Every structure is written in structure tokens, then in C-alpha cells.
Short mmCIF file of C-alpha atoms in Angstrom, two decimals:
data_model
loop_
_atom_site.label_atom_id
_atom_site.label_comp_id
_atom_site.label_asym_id
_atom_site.label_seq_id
_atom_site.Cartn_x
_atom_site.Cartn_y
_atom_site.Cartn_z
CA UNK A 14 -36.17 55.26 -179.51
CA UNK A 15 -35.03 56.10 -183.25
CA UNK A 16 -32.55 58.36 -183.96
CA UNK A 17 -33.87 60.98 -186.19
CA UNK A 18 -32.03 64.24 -187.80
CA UNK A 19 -34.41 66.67 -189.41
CA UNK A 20 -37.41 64.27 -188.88
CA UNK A 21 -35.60 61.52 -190.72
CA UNK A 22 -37.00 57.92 -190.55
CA UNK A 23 -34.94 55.12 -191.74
CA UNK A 24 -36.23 52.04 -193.20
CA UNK A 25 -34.91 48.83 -194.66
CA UNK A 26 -37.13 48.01 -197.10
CA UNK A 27 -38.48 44.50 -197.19
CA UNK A 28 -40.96 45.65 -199.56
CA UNK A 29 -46.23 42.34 -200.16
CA UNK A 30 -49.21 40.55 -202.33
CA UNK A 31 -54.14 39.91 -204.96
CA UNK A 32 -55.15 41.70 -208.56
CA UNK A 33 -56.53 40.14 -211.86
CA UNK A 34 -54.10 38.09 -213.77
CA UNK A 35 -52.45 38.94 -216.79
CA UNK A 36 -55.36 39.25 -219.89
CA UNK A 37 -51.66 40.29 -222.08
CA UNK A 38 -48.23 39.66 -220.35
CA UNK A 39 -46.37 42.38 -219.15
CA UNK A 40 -42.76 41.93 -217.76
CA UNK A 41 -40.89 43.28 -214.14
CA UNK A 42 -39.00 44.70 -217.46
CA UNK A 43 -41.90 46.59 -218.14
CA UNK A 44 -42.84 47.65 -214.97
CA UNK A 45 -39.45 49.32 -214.57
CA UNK A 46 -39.97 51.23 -217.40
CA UNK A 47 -42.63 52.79 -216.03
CA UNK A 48 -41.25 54.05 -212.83
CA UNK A 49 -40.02 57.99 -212.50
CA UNK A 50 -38.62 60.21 -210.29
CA UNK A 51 -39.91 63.28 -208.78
CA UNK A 52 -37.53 66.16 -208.25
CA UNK A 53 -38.84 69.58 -207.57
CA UNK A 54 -38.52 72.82 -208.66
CA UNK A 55 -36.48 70.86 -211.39
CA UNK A 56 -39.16 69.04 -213.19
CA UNK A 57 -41.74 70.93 -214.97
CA UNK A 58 -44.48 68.85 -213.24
CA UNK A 59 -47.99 70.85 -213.30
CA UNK A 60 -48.68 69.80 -210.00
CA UNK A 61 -48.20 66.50 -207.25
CA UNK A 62 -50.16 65.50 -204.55
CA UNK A 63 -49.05 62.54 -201.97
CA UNK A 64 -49.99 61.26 -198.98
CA UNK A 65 -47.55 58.94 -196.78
CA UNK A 66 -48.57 56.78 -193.84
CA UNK A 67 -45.59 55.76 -191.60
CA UNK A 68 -46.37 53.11 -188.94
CA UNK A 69 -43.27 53.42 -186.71
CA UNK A 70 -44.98 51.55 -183.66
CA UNK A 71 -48.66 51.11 -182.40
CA UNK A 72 -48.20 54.06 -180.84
CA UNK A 73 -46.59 56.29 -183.38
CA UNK A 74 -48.35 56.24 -186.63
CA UNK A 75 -47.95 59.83 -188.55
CA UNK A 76 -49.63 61.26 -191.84
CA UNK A 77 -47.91 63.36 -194.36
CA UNK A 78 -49.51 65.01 -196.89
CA UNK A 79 -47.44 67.18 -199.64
CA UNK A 80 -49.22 69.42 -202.19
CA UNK A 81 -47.64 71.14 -204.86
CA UNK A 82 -48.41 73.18 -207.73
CA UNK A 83 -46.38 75.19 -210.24
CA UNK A 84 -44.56 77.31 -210.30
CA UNK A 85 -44.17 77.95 -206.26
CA UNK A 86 -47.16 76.83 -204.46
CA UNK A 87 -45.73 73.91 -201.59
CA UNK A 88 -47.30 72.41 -198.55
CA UNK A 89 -46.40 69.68 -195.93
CA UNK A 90 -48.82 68.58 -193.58
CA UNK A 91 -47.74 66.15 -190.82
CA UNK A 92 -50.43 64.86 -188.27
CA UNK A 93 -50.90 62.56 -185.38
CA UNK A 94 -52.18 59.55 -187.61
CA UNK A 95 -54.16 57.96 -184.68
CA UNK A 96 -56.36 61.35 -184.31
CA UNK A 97 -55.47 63.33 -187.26
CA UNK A 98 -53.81 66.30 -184.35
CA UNK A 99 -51.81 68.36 -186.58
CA UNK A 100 -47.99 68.37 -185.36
CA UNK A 101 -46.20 70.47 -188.34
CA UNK A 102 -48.09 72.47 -191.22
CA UNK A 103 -45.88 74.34 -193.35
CA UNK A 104 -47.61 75.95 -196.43
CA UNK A 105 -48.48 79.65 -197.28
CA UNK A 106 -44.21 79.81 -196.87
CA UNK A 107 -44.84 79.88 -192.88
CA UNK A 108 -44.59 76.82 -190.64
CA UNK A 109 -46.38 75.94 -187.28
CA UNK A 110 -44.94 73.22 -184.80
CA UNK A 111 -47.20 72.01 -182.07
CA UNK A 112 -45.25 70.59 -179.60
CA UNK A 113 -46.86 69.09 -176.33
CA UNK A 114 -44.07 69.73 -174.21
CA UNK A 115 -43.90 73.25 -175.26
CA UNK A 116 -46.15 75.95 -173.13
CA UNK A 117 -47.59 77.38 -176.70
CA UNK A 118 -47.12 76.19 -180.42
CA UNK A 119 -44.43 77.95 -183.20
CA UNK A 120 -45.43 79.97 -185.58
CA UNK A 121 -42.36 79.88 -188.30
CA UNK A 122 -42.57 83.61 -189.84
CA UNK A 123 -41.48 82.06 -193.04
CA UNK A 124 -40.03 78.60 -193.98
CA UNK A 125 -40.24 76.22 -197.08
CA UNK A 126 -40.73 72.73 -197.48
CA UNK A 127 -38.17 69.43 -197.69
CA UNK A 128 -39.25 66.15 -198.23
CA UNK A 129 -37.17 63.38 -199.14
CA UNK A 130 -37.36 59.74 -200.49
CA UNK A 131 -33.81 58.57 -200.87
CA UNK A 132 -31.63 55.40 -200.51
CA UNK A 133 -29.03 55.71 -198.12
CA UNK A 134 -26.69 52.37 -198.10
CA UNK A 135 -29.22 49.43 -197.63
CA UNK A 136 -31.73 51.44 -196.42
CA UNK A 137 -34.28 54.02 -197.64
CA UNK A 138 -34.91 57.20 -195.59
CA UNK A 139 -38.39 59.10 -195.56
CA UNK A 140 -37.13 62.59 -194.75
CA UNK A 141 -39.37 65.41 -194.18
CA UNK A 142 -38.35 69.11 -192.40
CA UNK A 143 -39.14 72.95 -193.28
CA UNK A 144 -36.08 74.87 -194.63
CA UNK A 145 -35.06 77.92 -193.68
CA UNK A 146 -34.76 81.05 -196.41
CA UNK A 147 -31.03 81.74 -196.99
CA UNK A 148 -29.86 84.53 -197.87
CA UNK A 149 -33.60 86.06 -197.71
CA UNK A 150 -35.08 83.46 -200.39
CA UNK A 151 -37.14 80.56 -199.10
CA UNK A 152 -35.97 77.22 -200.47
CA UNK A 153 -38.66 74.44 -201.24
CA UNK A 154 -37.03 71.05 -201.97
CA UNK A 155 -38.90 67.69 -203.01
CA UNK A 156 -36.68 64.65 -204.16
CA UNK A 157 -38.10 61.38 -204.50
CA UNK A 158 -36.17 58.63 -205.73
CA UNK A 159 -38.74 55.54 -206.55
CA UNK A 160 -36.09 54.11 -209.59
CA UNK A 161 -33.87 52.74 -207.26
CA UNK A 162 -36.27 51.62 -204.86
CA UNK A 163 -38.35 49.53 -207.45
CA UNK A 164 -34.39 48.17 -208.84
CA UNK A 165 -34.06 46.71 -205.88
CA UNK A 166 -36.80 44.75 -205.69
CA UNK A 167 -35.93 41.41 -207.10
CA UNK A 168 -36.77 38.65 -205.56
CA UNK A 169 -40.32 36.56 -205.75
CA UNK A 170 -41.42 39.07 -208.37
CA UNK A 171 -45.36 39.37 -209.35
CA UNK A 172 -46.87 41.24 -212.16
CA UNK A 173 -50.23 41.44 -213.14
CA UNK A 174 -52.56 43.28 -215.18
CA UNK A 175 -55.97 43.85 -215.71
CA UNK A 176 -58.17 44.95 -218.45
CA UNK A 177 -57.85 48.90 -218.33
CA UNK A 178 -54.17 48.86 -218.04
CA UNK A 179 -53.89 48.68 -214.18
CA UNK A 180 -51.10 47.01 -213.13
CA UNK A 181 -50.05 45.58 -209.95
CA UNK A 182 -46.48 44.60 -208.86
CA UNK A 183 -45.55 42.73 -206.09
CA UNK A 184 -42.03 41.93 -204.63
CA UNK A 185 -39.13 41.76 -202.41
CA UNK A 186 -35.43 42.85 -201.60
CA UNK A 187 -32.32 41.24 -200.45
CA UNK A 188 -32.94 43.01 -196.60
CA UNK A 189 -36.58 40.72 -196.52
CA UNK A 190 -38.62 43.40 -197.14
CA UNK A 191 -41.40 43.29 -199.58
CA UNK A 192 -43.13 46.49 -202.21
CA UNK A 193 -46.51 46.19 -203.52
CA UNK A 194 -47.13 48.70 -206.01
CA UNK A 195 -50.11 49.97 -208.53
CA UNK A 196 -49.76 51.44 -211.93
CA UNK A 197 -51.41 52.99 -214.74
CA UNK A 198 -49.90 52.91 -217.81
CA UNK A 199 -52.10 55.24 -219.68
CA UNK A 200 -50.90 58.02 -217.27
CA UNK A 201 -47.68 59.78 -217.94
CA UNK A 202 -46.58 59.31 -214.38
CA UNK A 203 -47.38 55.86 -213.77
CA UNK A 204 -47.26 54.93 -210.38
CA UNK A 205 -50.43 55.87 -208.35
CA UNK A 206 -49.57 54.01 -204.54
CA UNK A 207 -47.09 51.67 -203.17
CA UNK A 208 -47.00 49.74 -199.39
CA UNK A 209 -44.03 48.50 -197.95
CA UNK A 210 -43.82 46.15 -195.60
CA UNK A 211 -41.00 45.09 -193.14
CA UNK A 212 -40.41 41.36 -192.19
CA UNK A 213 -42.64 40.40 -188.93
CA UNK A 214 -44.99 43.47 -189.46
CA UNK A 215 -48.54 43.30 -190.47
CA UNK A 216 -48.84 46.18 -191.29
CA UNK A 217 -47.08 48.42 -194.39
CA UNK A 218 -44.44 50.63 -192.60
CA UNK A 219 -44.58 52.72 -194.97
CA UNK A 220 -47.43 53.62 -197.22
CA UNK A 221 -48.12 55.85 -200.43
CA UNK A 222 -52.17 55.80 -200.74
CA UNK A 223 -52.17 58.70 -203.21
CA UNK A 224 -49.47 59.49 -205.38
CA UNK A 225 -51.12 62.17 -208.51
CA UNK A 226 -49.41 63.98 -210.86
CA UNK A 227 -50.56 67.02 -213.37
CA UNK A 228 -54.01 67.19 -211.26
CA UNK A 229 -55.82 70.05 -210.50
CA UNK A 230 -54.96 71.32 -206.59
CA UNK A 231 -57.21 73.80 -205.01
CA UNK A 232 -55.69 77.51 -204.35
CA UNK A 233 -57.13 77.33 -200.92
CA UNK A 234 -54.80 74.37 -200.24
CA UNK A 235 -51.70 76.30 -200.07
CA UNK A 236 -53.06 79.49 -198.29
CA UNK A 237 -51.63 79.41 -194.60
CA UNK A 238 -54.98 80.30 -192.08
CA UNK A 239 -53.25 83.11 -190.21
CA UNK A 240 -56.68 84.44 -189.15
CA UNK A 241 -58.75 81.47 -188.04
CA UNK A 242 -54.90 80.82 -186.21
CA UNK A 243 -55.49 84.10 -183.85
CA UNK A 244 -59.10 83.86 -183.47
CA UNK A 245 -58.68 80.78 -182.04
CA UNK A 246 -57.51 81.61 -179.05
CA UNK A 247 -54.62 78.72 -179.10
CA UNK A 248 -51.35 79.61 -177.69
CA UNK A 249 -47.89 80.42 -180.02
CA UNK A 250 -44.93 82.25 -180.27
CA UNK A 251 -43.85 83.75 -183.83
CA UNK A 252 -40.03 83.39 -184.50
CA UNK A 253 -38.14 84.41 -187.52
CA UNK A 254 -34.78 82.09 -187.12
CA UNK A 255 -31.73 83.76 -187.03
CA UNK A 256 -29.02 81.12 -187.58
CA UNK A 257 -28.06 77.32 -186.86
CA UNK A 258 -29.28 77.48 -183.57
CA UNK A 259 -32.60 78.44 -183.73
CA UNK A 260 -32.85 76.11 -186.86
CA UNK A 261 -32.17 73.21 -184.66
CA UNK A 262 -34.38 74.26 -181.98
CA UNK A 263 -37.53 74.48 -183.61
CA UNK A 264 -36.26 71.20 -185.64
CA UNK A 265 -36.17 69.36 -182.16
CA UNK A 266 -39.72 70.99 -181.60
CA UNK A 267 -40.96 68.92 -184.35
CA UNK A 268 -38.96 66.13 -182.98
CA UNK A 269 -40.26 66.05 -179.46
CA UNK A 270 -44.03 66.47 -181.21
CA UNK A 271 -43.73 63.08 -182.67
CA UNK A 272 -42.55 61.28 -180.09
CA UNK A 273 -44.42 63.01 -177.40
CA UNK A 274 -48.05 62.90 -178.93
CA UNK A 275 -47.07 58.78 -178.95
CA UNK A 276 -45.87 58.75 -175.53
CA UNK A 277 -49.56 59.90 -174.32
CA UNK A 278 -50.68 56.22 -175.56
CA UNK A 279 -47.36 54.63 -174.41
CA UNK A 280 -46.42 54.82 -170.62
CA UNK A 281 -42.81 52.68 -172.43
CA UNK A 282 -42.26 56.00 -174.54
CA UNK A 283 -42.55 58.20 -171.73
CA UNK A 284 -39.61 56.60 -169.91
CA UNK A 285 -37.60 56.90 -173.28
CA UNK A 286 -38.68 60.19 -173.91
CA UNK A 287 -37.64 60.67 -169.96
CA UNK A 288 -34.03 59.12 -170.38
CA UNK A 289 -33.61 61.04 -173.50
CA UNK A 290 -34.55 64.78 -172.23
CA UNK A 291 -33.21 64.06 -168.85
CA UNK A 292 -36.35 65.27 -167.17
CA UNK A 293 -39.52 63.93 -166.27
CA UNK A 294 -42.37 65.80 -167.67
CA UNK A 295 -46.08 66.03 -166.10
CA UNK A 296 -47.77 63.81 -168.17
CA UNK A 297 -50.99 64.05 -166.85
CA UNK A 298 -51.15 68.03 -167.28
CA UNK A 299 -49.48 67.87 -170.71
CA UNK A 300 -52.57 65.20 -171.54
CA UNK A 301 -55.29 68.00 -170.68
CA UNK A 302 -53.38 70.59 -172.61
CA UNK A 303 -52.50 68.56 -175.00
CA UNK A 304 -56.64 67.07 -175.80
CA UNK A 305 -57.67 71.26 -175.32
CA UNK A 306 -55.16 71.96 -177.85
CA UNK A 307 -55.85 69.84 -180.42
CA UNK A 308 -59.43 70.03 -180.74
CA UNK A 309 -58.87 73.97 -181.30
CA UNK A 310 -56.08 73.07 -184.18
CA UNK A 311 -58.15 69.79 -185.39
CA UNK A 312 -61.00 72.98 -186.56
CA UNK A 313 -58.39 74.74 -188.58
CA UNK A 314 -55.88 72.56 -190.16
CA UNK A 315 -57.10 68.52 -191.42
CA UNK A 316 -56.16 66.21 -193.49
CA UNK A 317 -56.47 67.28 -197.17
CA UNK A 318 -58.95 65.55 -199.50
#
């Protein structure tokens, strides 16, 4: 089982090819060029929407969707990708972690969102959490570093372009992982979605569908459904963390959400999962709950459009 801190997932990129070829020639120069980061509340971006696939096994594929607008409006989705079973939601500046293994869901009283896209040594790390208010002030943080990403993509480089300025870039790093990427250069941010693959995988291991910036985001997409939530009938506890501790509680929540959820589908995750927690859950009860459950939360929260 990955080690993960805060819901961090490490990859080493060995970022993979089709498009129109090049009607005028554009360079890997060029493409560069084009490429910005995304750092938020610093940039005076209107608005950002992006939606991340990460296919850590057949078993564990999750969905991330972040939403903001200015000046203060943030949310973070995170669902089961095989079912779309919401695991964290964390908008309207509350959070709510459905954890499997948990008797009844958390309700975060009031939390902000962290998401992360960073190099760390030869790798790059997808990080994504809810902060806690300090000091009283909720904290939303959004850093995503696609520069040095593309910079290291060097080898076996592919650009192409088509006739309405879509471009397509294709190519890999020195770890054997390959990036295909899609651009267009009449838009001020240029990059619009981006695959990665890792060497003996099929399938990206991490993906970037949707990547929009300066579009117009619904209101509704950032108001927290506190109402549908107790009509429901579901099960949670409201906590307002007081410290490290409770921090790193409901952070292992999340945690045990991923991983869990999987280990319904994989009988070689539950004896992980087992080893790890030192206990051995009731898997077939926490399967009824678990189906009960999230056909009640797949009503209120889904994936956003």
C-alpha cells in the first residue's frame, strides 16, 4: 500500500501519443512558452475549473474536481471514480469525509481547500487535503506547478498543430514516463488537458480532462447542501477541530476512505488495509452500509458538469 500524508500521491512521471500535423511549424520552444502556473489566492485568475483522474490500481481509481471563483469561492470534490460515491466534499468552507470504516460520516464545521501539483525530487506529487482555519481565518491554497513538469519532458518530443490553433504535444522524461498534452493558443491560459502515463500502464495515471480558466462557474457550485445533508437521513458527526490531533484524525478519515472504498473490490487490499490498522474489519457489514450509504450521498453531492 502507498504511503500517503495529507492524501498525497506520488508519481514519477513517464509522461504518450495522434492529432493533425503541422499546417505552420510550431516548436517544443513554443509550446513551452505557452505553459503557466496556477497559484491561488495569488493570481488574479477570474475563475478555474479542473478535473483530475488518478488511476492508482484497478481497484482504486478517484475523481477530483476543484472549482474556483474570485475572490473566495473554493471547492474540492473527491469521489470513488468506479461509482462516482463521494469520499471528501469540501466547499461552502465546511468539509464532509465519508469513511466506510467509520459508524457515521464527518461533517467539518468549517475547513478550506489544498490542492497541490508540485515536483518533489524526481517525482511529481498530486496533493489534495482540507485546511484547517488558523487563528479563526480559513486558509484556501491551490498551487500548481505545470512549468516544470512540461521542462522535463524531453525526450521523443512531438508537436503538432492543426488549423484553429490546437496544439498537441507529446513526450517523455528521463524516469520513462510519457505527457500528452492539448493547447490553445488563442486562450490566455493555454493548456486545456494533459494524460500521463507511467511505463507498463495502459492507462494515464494521472489525467487532467478539463483544465478552464476565466469561465463562468455557477454560484450553486460552491454552496455546501447542509439541508438536503439532514433530510437525508445519513449518519454524521459535526466536529470543529481543536488542534494537531484532531487535524490528523479526520485527515486519516479521508485516508482510510480511499483505500477502504477499493478494498470492497479487492479481497488483496483488505489484507493490507488489515496489516496496516491492525484489525480485521467486517467486510461484509461495512459492504451493506457502505452500498446504503452511498446511494443516499450519490442524490446530494455528484460529479460537477
Amino acid at each position: 500500500m502507498k504511503k500517503i500524508f495529507l492524501i498525497i500521491f506520488a508519481f514519477i512521471f513517464s509522461l504518450q501519443p495522434g492529432y493533425a500535423e503541422v499546417p505552420k511549424k510550431i516548436t517544443p520552444e513554443d509550446v513551452q512558452c505557452m505553459v503557466g502556473n496556477i497559484n491561488l489566492p495569488k493570481d488574479q485568475v477570474g475563475s478555474l475549473k479542473l478535473d483530475m483522474h488518478m488511476n492508482l490500481s484497478s481497484a482504486m481509481r478517484i475523481l477530483v474536481q476543484l472549482r474556483y471563483a474570485k475572490p473566495d469561492n473554493y471547492s474540492l470534490m473527491v469521489f470513488d471514480d468506479h461509482d462516482k460515491t463521494p469520499i471528501m466534499i469540501v466547499t461552502g468552507k465546511k468539509a464532509l469525509v465519508n469513511d466506510p470504516l467509520a459508524e457515521s460520516m464527518t461533517l467539518v464545521a468549517s475547513a478550506g481547500v489544498a490542492f497541490e501539483l508540485k515536483p518533489q525530487g524526481d517525482q511529481y506529487n498530486a496533493n489534495f487535503a482540507f485546511n484547517m482555519p488558523l487563528a479563526g481565518k480559513i486558509s484556501n491554497r491551490v498551487d500548481l506547478d505545470f512549468k516544470t513538469l512540461f521542462s522535463r519532458v524531453r525526450i521523443d518530443v512531438e508537436v503538432n498543430q492543426s488549423q484553429n490553433e490546437h496544439v498537441r504535444f507529446y513526450g517523455k522524461t528521463a524516469q520513462k514516463s510519457s505527457c500528452e498534452a492539448f493547447f490553445d493558443a488563442t486562450e490566455p491560459f493555454a493548456l486545456k488537458s494533459m494524460a500521463i502515463r507511467v511505463e507498463g500502464h495502459s492507462d494515464p495515471v494521472i489525467q487532467f480532462p478539463v483544465i478552464e480558466v476565466g469561465k463562468n462557474i455557477p454560484n450553486r457550485v460552491f454552496a455546501f447542501p447542509i439541508d438536503e445533508l439532514r433530510k437525508s437521513g445519513l449518519k454524521y458527526s459535526e466536529i470543529e477541530p481543536d488542534g494537531m490531533i484532531d487535524t490528523m484524525m479526520v485527515v486519516a478519515s479521508v485516508m482510510r476512505g480511499i483505500f477502504s472504498r477499493a478494498a470492497i473490490r479487492s479481497v488483496e487490499l483488505r489484507e493490507q488495509i488489515e496489516t496496516s490498522l491492525k484489525f480485521s474489519p467486517d467486510w461484509e457489514k461495512m459492504t451493506r452500509v457502505d452500498a446504503e450509504r452511498s446511494k443516499l450521498l450519490k442524490k446530494i453531492f455528484f460529479p460537477m458538469q
